[in-house]
Amino acid sequence: MTQIKQAKNHSITPEMEFVAKTEDISKEKICQYVAEGKIVIPKNKNRNTKPTGIGKDLTTKINANIGSSTEIEDISEEKEKLELLVEYGADAVMDLSTGPHLKEIREMIINNTDIPLGTVPIYEAGVDALENQKAIVDMDSDALFKTITNQAKEGIDFITVHCGINKDSIESLKNSDRIMGIVSRGGALTTAWMMHNNAENPLYAEFDYLLEICQEHDVTLSLGDGLRPGCIHDATDIPQIQELTTLGKLVKRARENNVQVMVEGPGHVPINQVKANMQIQKTICYGAPFYVLGPLVTDRAPGYDHITSAIGGSIAASYGADFLCYVTPAEHLSIPNAQQVKEGVIASKIAAEVADIAKEIPSTLKKEREMAEARHNFDWDCQFKLAIDGKTAKEIYDNNPTEDDEMCTMCGEFCALKMVKDNL
Amino acid sequence: MTQIKQAKNHSITPEMEFVAKTEDISKEKICQYVAEGKIVIPKNKNRNTKPTGIGKDLTTKINANIGSSTEIEDISEEKEKLELLVEYGADAVMDLSTGPHLKEIREMIINNTDIPLGTVPIYEAGVDALENQKAIVDMDSDALFKTITNQAKEGIDFITVHCGINKDSIESLKNSDRIMGIVSRGGALTTAWMMHNNAENPLYAEFDYLLEICQEHDVTLSLGDGLRPGCIHDATDIPQIQELTTLGKLVKRARENNVQVMVEGPGHVPINQVKANMQIQKTICYGAPFYVLGPLVTDRAPGYDHITSAIGGSIAASYGADFLCYVTPAEHLSIPNAQQVKEGVIASKIAAEVADIAKEIPSTLKKEREMAEARHNFDWDCQFKLAIDGKTAKEIYDNNPTEDDEMCTMCGEFCALKMVKDNL
């Protein structure tokens, strides 16, 4: 039985207990929200991972994407990225590999971490098509479902599936005045496949079959936003919101079939539209956990999109996003290297912390308070311990040491804290 | 005559014309807002700088702080920082030097840039006291006014003065439950001086004298927030808001005396309190331009406070802050080096851009649109040209080149744009 099915039966699973303890919330509450679909615990039956709750009243979680592309594939670097993202506190990892050795990379991840693992199965189906000398768009829809089944058996905890794209939404897209069209890889692949084969999206048309597979292994669905806006100009337009309404209907069907489900969101969004995007998702998708990529709040900062999405992500999570997908400084430019993965994770952790302060999560407020006290007391070791990246903070501090521990080189003798301490 | 005096006389100065042209707004509007005190053009009569407007309906401006401390002083590195901050688009610079050679550093800045220059004169008065073998708190209040006069004659365009601290506000502070007390250097210095000498703050008590000096040279006042919160816990409390109400009253007196004035704001503020802080400043200070440090939206990211303040700054500016003071990754840890100055400027430029999108500044929206078009057309050179830091973006891209110009290594053959282009 899936977590949601057991929750509906008022049966509190060890996973729910674990989440309740980690989050300092009653297990009855966790069980209620899992039953209602407002919390998901992505944990495949076939894999023994740390149960992680995503959703209502919980701390904001973050995901880091790694994986190869057809242009770069280096398993040892992917392993290094995996180690770093775990070290710096990512709550989940997605393998977005699209290179020829994607199966090995996935195996490496499964064997080397116990945080929830997600994939986008259509990528593997596409890679298989390429390997069989076919064009990506020539892949077989049966092959796609076979891939999903295999991945479910392997233990994948959550899968991104672009079920919200259908013939209607493509029509909407054609009539829109978008600059960027489609920027979601899975969305573009699905759309290209549909156009090429003049057929409905199999993940939409055969959604019940998809639910069966997920139900059997307790794979959590992450309903992808294939038509998410790819630039500020395209944000919050008809194709995006039309797809969201489709996703809302699918959320209901997934829950009815005892499949855990979350919904993915934009994308590139102006800062003054972020709140509305969060609120509308929560109403249209019946309070389903919201998994957000970014949002990136300007298009003009390639090289710094970890910052643009930390801005958008902070606001998004403070208005209801539950799960932030990190973005690295290499976004729009290149596969990220290990250092860029680390920077992406840290920026995303900052966004989550910022939002959890607004959500008044008690453990978050306690740590913020402890940090302020450590700073006030010139307790540098405690500051480094409490910092999101204490190593880097210590490096900067140690680089310019002072003889007097009760100051730093920033203000020297003019340290406000010191002046007040000495005189008040 | 000062800019505000001339504006009140309906006389449009060359400076107002320049700002009107730069911002693509009618010069009559600029003149009106300068007269009302809603826009300032910080430009000392004795210095020939590029006129820069800060305030209502204008693009968000950013300031970068440089300068020495008693612990680190290296004029050549300060020069390098100055060059970098100008290269990456800072609209103004403040010299916050507190080391023994602060006069030389200021001279170097005056001679090497034409953007507005600000200072905190009490630092120089404090340094002079130290040089005369006195404690900082033993400095003479006459010496402080002499310093201000000298700096005004030298051509300083705007000065931060902590006029809002008085005996009442210190009483409030003592009765508060703050963790961090005072974190503003000028605020701490003023308070320590008052306690030590059992006297009222001279900049508050003799505000009219200060106005006389500023009026003579058209020095813009930046009313410092000496009691700004120094941690999330202390945000938006009684001492902060009480000081703000004092500043509001001083704004009125400055305008009546034909002195341009802006107001400085927090500090460390939870993300869900940023909007309220912006709105209350605008009402209490009669729409005076708001100059914000951060706000930093978490205390737990030392080493990354350029990101925490880009988050706070984006929101602040989208709700009315007009002028963002950058924060570097070294904040709370060390004097920033040149590279950290660059990172601080870029993060702050991102925040300004994000806010200007929300403000629907036409030139900003146009550039965002051009960026999206360049991205859609795989026009990499145009992307790098439009990027806030094109050099870094190009480096990341060039580091992992592909044979096909119409993709990058991030997605390779699975590029969404390419798939759509090839199939739709």
Coordinates of C-alpha atoms in Angstrom, one line a residue, chain A residues 69-72 98 123 126-127 130 136-137 173 179-180 182-185 188-189 191-192 195-196 231-233 268 270-272 297-308 310-311 314-315 318 329-336 340 342 346-347 350-351 353-355 357-358 360 367-369 371-373 375-376 380 383-384 386-389 392-393 396-397 400 402-403 407-414 416-417 419-420 423-424, chain B residues 69-72 98 123 126-127 130 136-137 173 179-180 182-185 188-189 191-192 195-196 231-233 268 270-272 297-308 310-311 314-315 318 329-336 340 342 346-347 350-351 353-355 357-358 360 367-369 371-373 375-376 380 383-384 386-389 392-393 396-397 400 402-403 407-414 416-417 419-420 423-424:
Chain A
S69 CA 24.1 15.4 -21.5
T70 CA 24.9 14.2 -24.9
E71 CA 27.8 16.6 -24.9
I72 CA 29.4 15.9 -21.5
T98 CA 20.6 12.4 -21.2
Y123 CA 14.8 11.2 -21.2
G126 CA 14.7 9.3 -25.7
V127 CA 18.2 8.1 -25.2
L130 CA 18.9 7.6 -30.2
I136 CA 14.1 11.1 -30.4
V137 CA 10.7 11.8 -31.7
L173 CA 0.8 27.7 -27.3
I179 CA 9.2 34.7 -27.2
M180 CA 10.7 31.5 -25.9
I182 CA 8.8 25.8 -24.8
V183 CA 11.9 25.6 -22.6
S184 CA 11.2 22.4 -20.7
R185 CA 13.1 19.6 -22.2
A188 CA 9.5 20.1 -25.8
L189 CA 10.2 16.4 -26.3
T191 CA 5.3 18.3 -27.9
A192 CA 7.7 17.4 -30.7
M195 CA 3.5 16.8 -33.7
H196 CA 5.7 14.3 -35.4
C231 CA 11.6 34.3 -20.0
I232 CA 10.2 37.2 -18.1
H233 CA 8.0 38.2 -21.1
H268 CA 11.0 32.7 -15.3
P270 CA 8.8 38.7 -12.6
I271 CA 9.1 39.3 -8.9
N272 CA 5.7 40.9 -8.6
V297 CA 13.2 36.9 -11.6
T298 CA 15.4 38.3 -14.4
D299 CA 16.7 36.9 -17.7
R300 CA 19.8 39.1 -17.7
A301 CA 22.0 37.4 -15.2
P302 CA 23.5 34.3 -16.9
G303 CA 26.4 33.1 -14.8
Y304 CA 24.4 34.2 -11.7
D305 CA 21.2 32.3 -12.0
H306 CA 21.7 30.7 -8.6
I307 CA 21.2 34.2 -7.3
T308 CA 18.2 35.1 -9.5
A310 CA 17.4 32.3 -4.7
I311 CA 15.5 35.6 -5.0
S314 CA 12.7 32.7 -1.3
I315 CA 9.5 34.6 -2.2
S318 CA 7.4 32.1 1.7
P329 CA 25.5 29.6 -12.0
A330 CA 25.9 27.5 -15.2
E331 CA 22.2 27.5 -16.0
H332 CA 21.6 28.5 -19.7
L333 CA 25.3 28.1 -20.4
S334 CA 26.7 24.7 -19.6
I335 CA 26.4 21.5 -17.6
P336 CA 27.4 22.6 -14.1
Q340 CA 28.8 25.2 -9.5
K342 CA 27.8 23.4 -4.6
I346 CA 23.9 26.8 -1.0
A347 CA 21.9 29.5 -2.8
I350 CA 19.5 30.2 1.7
A351 CA 16.2 30.6 -0.1
E353 CA 16.0 29.3 5.2
V354 CA 14.7 32.7 4.3
A355 CA 11.2 31.3 3.6
I357 CA 11.8 32.3 8.8
A358 CA 8.7 33.8 7.2
E360 CA 7.9 30.9 11.5
K367 CA 18.9 28.7 14.8
E368 CA 18.7 32.3 13.6
R369 CA 18.6 33.4 17.2
M371 CA 23.5 32.8 15.2
A372 CA 22.7 36.3 16.3
E373 CA 23.8 35.5 19.9
R375 CA 27.7 37.0 16.5
H376 CA 27.0 39.3 19.4
W380 CA 33.3 32.7 15.7
Q383 CA 29.0 31.2 13.9
F384 CA 30.8 28.9 11.5
L386 CA 25.6 27.6 12.5
A387 CA 26.4 29.0 9.0
I388 CA 24.9 27.4 5.9
D389 CA 28.4 27.1 4.6
T392 CA 33.6 29.3 3.3
A393 CA 32.8 31.8 6.0
I396 CA 37.1 34.5 4.5
Y397 CA 37.6 35.3 8.1
N400 CA 42.3 38.5 7.2
T402 CA 43.0 40.3 13.6
E403 CA 45.0 40.1 16.9
M407 CA 36.6 42.3 16.0
C408 CA 37.1 41.6 12.3
T409 CA 39.0 43.6 9.7
M410 CA 35.7 45.0 8.3
C411 CA 35.4 47.6 11.0
G412 CA 38.5 47.1 13.2
E413 CA 38.5 49.6 16.1
F414 CA 35.3 51.0 14.8
A416 CA 29.9 48.8 16.5
L417 CA 29.4 45.8 18.8
M419 CA 32.1 50.2 20.9
V420 CA 28.7 49.6 22.5
N423 CA 30.8 52.1 26.5
L424 CA 27.3 51.2 27.5
Chain B
S69 CA 39.8 50.0 8.4
T70 CA 42.2 50.2 11.3
E71 CA 43.2 46.7 10.4
I72 CA 43.6 46.8 6.7
T98 CA 38.5 54.4 9.1
Y123 CA 34.5 58.3 10.9
G126 CA 36.9 59.5 15.0
V127 CA 40.1 58.8 13.2
L130 CA 42.7 58.4 17.5
I136 CA 37.2 57.8 19.7
V137 CA 34.6 58.9 22.3
L173 CA 17.1 50.8 23.1
I179 CA 20.1 40.6 20.8
M180 CA 22.5 42.7 18.7
I182 CA 23.5 48.6 17.8
V183 CA 25.3 47.3 14.6
S184 CA 25.7 50.6 12.8
R185 CA 29.2 51.9 13.3
A188 CA 27.4 53.0 17.9
L189 CA 29.9 55.8 17.8
T191 CA 25.7 56.5 21.2
A192 CA 29.0 55.8 22.9
M195 CA 27.0 58.1 27.0
H196 CA 30.6 58.9 27.6
C231 CA 19.7 40.4 13.2
I232 CA 16.4 38.8 12.2
H233 CA 15.3 38.7 15.8
H268 CA 18.4 42.5 8.9
P270 CA 12.7 38.8 7.7
I271 CA 11.4 38.5 4.1
N272 CA 7.7 38.9 5.3
V297 CA 16.8 38.1 5.1
T298 CA 18.7 35.5 7.1
D299 CA 21.6 35.7 9.6
R300 CA 22.9 32.3 8.7
A301 CA 24.7 32.9 5.5
P302 CA 28.0 34.6 6.2
G303 CA 30.1 34.3 3.1
Y304 CA 27.0 34.7 1.0
D305 CA 25.5 38.0 2.3
H306 CA 25.6 39.4 -1.3
I307 CA 22.9 36.8 -2.0
T308 CA 20.9 37.4 1.2
A310 CA 20.0 40.6 -3.2
I311 CA 16.9 38.7 -2.0
S314 CA 14.9 43.0 -4.8
I315 CA 11.8 43.0 -2.7
S318 CA 10.1 46.5 -5.8
P329 CA 30.3 38.1 0.4
A330 CA 32.8 39.2 3.1
E331 CA 30.2 41.1 5.2
H332 CA 30.4 40.2 8.9
L333 CA 33.8 38.6 8.3
S334 CA 36.4 40.8 6.7
I335 CA 37.1 43.9 4.6
P336 CA 36.1 42.8 1.1
Q340 CA 34.3 40.4 -3.4
K342 CA 32.8 42.9 -7.8
I346 CA 26.7 42.3 -9.5
A347 CA 24.4 40.9 -6.9
I350 CA 20.6 41.9 -10.2
A351 CA 18.4 43.1 -7.3
E353 CA 17.1 44.9 -12.4
V354 CA 14.6 42.5 -10.7
A355 CA 12.9 45.4 -9.0
I357 CA 11.0 44.8 -14.0
A358 CA 8.3 44.9 -11.3
E360 CA 7.8 48.3 -15.3
K367 CA 16.4 44.8 -22.4
E368 CA 14.8 41.8 -20.8
R369 CA 12.9 41.2 -24.0
M371 CA 17.7 39.0 -23.9
A372 CA 15.0 36.5 -24.3
E373 CA 15.1 37.0 -28.1
R375 CA 18.5 33.4 -26.1
H376 CA 15.7 32.1 -28.4
W380 CA 25.4 34.1 -27.8
Q383 CA 23.3 37.4 -24.7
F384 CA 26.8 38.2 -23.4
L386 CA 23.1 42.1 -22.6
A387 CA 24.1 40.2 -19.5
I388 CA 24.8 42.0 -16.2
D389 CA 28.2 40.3 -16.3
T392 CA 31.6 35.6 -16.6
A393 CA 28.7 34.2 -18.6
I396 CA 31.3 29.5 -18.4
Y397 CA 30.0 28.9 -21.9
N400 CA 32.4 23.7 -22.3
T402 CA 29.8 22.5 -28.4
E403 CA 30.4 22.0 -32.1
M407 CA 22.9 24.3 -28.2
C408 CA 25.0 24.3 -25.0
T409 CA 26.3 21.4 -23.0
M410 CA 23.5 21.7 -20.5
C411 CA 21.0 19.9 -22.6
G412 CA 22.9 18.9 -25.7
E413 CA 20.7 17.1 -28.3
F414 CA 17.8 17.4 -25.8
A416 CA 14.1 22.3 -25.8
L417 CA 14.5 25.2 -28.1
M419 CA 13.6 20.3 -30.5
V420 CA 10.8 22.8 -30.9
N423 CA 9.7 19.9 -35.1
L424 CA 7.1 22.7 -34.8

